[in-house]
mmCIF file of C-alpha atoms and ligand atoms in Angstrom:
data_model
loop_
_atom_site.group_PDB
_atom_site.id
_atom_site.type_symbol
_atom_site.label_atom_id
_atom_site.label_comp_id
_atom_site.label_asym_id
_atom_site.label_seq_id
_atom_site.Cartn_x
_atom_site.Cartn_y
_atom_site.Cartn_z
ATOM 1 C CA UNK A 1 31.186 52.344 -13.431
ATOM 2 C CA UNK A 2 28.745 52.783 -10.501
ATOM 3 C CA UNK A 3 29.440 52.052 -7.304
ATOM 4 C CA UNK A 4 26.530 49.642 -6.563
ATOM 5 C CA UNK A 5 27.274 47.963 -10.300
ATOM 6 C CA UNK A 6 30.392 47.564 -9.517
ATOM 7 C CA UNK A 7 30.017 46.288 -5.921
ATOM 8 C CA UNK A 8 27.539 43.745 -7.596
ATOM 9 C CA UNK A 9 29.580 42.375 -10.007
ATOM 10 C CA UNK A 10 32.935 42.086 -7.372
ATOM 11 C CA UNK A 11 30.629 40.072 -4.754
ATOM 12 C CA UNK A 12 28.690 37.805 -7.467
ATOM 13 C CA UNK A 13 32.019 36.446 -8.298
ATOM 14 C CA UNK A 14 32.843 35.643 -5.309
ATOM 15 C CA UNK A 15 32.406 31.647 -4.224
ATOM 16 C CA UNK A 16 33.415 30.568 -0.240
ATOM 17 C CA UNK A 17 35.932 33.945 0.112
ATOM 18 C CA UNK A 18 38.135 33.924 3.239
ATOM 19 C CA UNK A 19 39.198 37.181 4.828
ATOM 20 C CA UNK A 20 41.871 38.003 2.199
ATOM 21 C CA UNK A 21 39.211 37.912 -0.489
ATOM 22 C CA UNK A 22 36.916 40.188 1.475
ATOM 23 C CA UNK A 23 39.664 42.668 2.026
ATOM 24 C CA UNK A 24 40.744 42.635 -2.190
ATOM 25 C CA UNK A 25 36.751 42.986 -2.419
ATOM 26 C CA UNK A 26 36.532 45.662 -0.064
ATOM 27 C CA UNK A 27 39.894 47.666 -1.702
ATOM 28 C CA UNK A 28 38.643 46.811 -5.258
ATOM 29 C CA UNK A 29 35.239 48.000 -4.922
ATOM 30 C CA UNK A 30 36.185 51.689 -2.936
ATOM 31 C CA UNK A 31 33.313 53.733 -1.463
ATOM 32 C CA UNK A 32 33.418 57.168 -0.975
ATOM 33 C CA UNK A 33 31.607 59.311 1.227
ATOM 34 C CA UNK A 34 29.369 60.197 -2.096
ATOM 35 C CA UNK A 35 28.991 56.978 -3.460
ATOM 36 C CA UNK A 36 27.340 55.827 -0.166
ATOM 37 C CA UNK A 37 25.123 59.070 0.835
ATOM 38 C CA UNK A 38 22.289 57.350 -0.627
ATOM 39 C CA UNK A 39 22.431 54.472 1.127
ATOM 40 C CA UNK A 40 22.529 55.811 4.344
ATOM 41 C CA UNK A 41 20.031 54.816 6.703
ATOM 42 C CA UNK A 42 18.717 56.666 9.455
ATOM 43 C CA UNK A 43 18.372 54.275 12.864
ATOM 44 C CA UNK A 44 15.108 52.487 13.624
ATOM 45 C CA UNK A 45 14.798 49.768 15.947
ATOM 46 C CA UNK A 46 19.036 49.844 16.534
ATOM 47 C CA UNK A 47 20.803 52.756 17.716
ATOM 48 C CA UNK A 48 22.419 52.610 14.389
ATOM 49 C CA UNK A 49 21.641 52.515 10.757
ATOM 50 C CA UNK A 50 21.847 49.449 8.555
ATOM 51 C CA UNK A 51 21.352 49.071 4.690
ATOM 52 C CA UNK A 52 21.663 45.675 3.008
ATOM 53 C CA UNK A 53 23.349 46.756 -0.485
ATOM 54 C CA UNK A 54 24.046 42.601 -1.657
ATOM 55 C CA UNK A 55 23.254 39.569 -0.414
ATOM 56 C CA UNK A 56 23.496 36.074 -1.803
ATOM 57 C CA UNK A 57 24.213 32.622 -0.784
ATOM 58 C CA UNK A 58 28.143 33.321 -0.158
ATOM 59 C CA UNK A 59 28.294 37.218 1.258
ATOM 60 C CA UNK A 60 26.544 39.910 2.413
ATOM 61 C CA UNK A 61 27.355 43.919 2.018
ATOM 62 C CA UNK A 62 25.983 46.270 4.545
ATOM 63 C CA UNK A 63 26.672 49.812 4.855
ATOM 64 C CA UNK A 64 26.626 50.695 8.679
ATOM 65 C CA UNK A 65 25.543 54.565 10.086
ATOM 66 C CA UNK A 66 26.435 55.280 13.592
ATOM 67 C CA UNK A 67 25.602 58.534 14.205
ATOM 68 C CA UNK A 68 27.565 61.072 16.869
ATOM 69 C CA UNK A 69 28.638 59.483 20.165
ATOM 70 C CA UNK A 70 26.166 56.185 19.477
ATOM 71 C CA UNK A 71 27.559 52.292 19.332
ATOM 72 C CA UNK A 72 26.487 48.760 18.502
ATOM 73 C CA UNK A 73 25.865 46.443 21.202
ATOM 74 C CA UNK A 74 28.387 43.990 22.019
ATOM 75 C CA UNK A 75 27.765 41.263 19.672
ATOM 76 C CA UNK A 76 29.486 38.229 17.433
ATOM 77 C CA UNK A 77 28.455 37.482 13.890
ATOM 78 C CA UNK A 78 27.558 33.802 14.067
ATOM 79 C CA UNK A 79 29.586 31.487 11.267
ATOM 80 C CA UNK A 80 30.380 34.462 9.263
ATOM 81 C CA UNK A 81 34.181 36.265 9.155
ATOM 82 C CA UNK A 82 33.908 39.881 8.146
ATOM 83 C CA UNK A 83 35.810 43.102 7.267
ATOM 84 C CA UNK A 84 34.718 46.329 7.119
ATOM 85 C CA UNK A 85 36.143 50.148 5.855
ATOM 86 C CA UNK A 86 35.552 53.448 7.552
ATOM 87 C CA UNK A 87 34.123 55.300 4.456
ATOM 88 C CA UNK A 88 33.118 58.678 6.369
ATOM 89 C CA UNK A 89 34.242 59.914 10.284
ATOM 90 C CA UNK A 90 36.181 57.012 12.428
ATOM 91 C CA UNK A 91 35.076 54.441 15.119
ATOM 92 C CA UNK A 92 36.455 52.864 17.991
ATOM 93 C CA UNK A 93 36.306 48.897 17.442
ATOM 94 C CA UNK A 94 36.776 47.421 21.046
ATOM 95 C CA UNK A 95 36.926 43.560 21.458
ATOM 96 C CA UNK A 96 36.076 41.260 24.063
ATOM 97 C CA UNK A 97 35.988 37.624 25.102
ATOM 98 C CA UNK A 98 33.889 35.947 27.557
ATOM 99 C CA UNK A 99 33.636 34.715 31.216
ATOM 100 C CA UNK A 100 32.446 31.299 31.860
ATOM 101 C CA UNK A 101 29.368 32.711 32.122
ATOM 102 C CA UNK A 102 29.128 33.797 28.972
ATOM 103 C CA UNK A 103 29.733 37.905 29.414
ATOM 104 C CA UNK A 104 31.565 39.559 27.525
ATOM 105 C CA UNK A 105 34.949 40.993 28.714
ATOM 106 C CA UNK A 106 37.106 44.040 27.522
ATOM 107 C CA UNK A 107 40.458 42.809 25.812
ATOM 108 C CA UNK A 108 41.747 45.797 23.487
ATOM 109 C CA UNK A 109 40.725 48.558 21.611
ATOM 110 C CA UNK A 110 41.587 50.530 18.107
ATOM 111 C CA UNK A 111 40.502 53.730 16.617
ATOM 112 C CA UNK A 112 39.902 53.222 13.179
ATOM 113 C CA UNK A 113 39.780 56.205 10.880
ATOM 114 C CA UNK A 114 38.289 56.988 7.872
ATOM 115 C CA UNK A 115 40.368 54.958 4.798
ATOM 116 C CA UNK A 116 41.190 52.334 7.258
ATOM 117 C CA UNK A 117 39.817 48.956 7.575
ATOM 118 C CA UNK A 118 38.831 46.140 10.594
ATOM 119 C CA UNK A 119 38.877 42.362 10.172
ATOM 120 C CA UNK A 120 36.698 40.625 12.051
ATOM 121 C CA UNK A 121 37.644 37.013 12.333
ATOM 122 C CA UNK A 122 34.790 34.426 12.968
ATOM 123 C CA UNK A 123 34.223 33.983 16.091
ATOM 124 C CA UNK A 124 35.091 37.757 17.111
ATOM 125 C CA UNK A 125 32.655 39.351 19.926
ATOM 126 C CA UNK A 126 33.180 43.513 19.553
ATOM 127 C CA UNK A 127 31.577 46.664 19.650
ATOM 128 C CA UNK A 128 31.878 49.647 17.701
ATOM 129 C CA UNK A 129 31.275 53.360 18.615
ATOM 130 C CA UNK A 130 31.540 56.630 17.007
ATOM 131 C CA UNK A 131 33.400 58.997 19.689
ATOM 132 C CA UNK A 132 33.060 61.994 17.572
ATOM 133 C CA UNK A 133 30.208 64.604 17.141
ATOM 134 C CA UNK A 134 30.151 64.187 13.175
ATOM 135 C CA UNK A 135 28.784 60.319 12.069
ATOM 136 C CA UNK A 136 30.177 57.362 10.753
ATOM 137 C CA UNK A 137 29.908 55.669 8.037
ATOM 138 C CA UNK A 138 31.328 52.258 7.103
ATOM 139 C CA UNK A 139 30.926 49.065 4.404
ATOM 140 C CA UNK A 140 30.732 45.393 6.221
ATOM 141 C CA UNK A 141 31.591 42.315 4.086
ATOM 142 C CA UNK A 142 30.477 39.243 5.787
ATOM 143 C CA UNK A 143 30.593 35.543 4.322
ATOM 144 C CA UNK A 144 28.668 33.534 4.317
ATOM 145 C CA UNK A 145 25.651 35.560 4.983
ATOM 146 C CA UNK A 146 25.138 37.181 8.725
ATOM 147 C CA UNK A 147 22.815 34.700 10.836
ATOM 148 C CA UNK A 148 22.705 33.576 13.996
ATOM 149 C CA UNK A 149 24.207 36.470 15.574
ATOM 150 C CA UNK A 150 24.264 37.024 19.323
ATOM 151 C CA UNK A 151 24.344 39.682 21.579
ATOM 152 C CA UNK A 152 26.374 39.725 24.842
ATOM 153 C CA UNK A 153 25.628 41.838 28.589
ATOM 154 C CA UNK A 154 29.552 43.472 29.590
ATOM 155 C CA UNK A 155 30.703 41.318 32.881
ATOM 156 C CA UNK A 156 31.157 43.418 35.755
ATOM 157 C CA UNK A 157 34.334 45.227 36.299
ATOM 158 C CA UNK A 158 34.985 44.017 39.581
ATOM 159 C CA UNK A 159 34.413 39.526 40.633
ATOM 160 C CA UNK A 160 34.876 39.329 43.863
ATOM 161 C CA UNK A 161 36.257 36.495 45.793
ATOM 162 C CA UNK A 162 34.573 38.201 49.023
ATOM 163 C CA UNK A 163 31.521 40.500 49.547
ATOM 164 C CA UNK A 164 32.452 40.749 53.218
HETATM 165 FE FE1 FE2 B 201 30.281 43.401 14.006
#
């Protein structure tokens, strides 16, 4: 079957899915590097591509081009939980939680190769970055639907008690 039919069909089944749903979804569906070459999107007004393949009331499926050395901003996804597999190259998913003022602030980091998947719980801030020189591809199931998304600055390295 095609990949897009049979992403279709997998995702119109699905009704309120929590993260073990998206991640069957994700493993049942498969995406190879061929099946999503014609969905890749060049960037526009992101640093990074972005290509709605499904969306209805429950989830959405978006297939995600970073191209060489390039990132997301740091950013949560609203209401929505989400997964994701690296279909092509790898990325570096690095998460953060926030100051009381509301910046975001580095608390660990994977590498996530190609194969290999990342949950994103809701409520999850993170940013994700291609280190390498070749892109990177990757499928995003998020549910319900992204909206409401926000970004977030990086809190300084260094709060001082003192400047003098
Ligand atoms: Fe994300």
């Amino acid at each position: 079957m095609l990949f897009m039919t049979r992403l279709e069909e997998a995702l119109a089944s699905l009704r309120r899915p929590d993260m073990r749903d998206l991640k069957e979804t994700l493993s049942a569906v498969g995406c190879t590097p061929r099946q999503a070459e014609p969905h890749v999107a060049q960037p526009d007004r992101l640093p990074y591509g972005r290509t709605v393949l499904f969306r209805n009331t429950e989830v959405e499926a978006i297939l995600v081009h970073l191209p060489a050395r390039t990132g997301t901003f740091i950013h949560d996804h609203g209401d929505s939980l989400g997964c994701a597999i690296v279909v092509e190259g790898e990325l570096i998913n690095t998460v953060f939680r926030t100051d009381g003022r509301g910046d975001a602030i580095y608390a660990s980091e994977e590498r996530v190769r190609s194969g290999q998947c990342l949950s994103a719980p809701a409520g999850l801030i993170h940013r994700m970055r291609n280190p390498g020189a070749g892109r990177t591809v990757s499928l995003h199931l998020y549910a319900p639907p992204l909206t409401g998304t926000k970004t977030y600055a990086e809190a300084d390295e260094y709060v001082l008690d003192y400047v003098i």
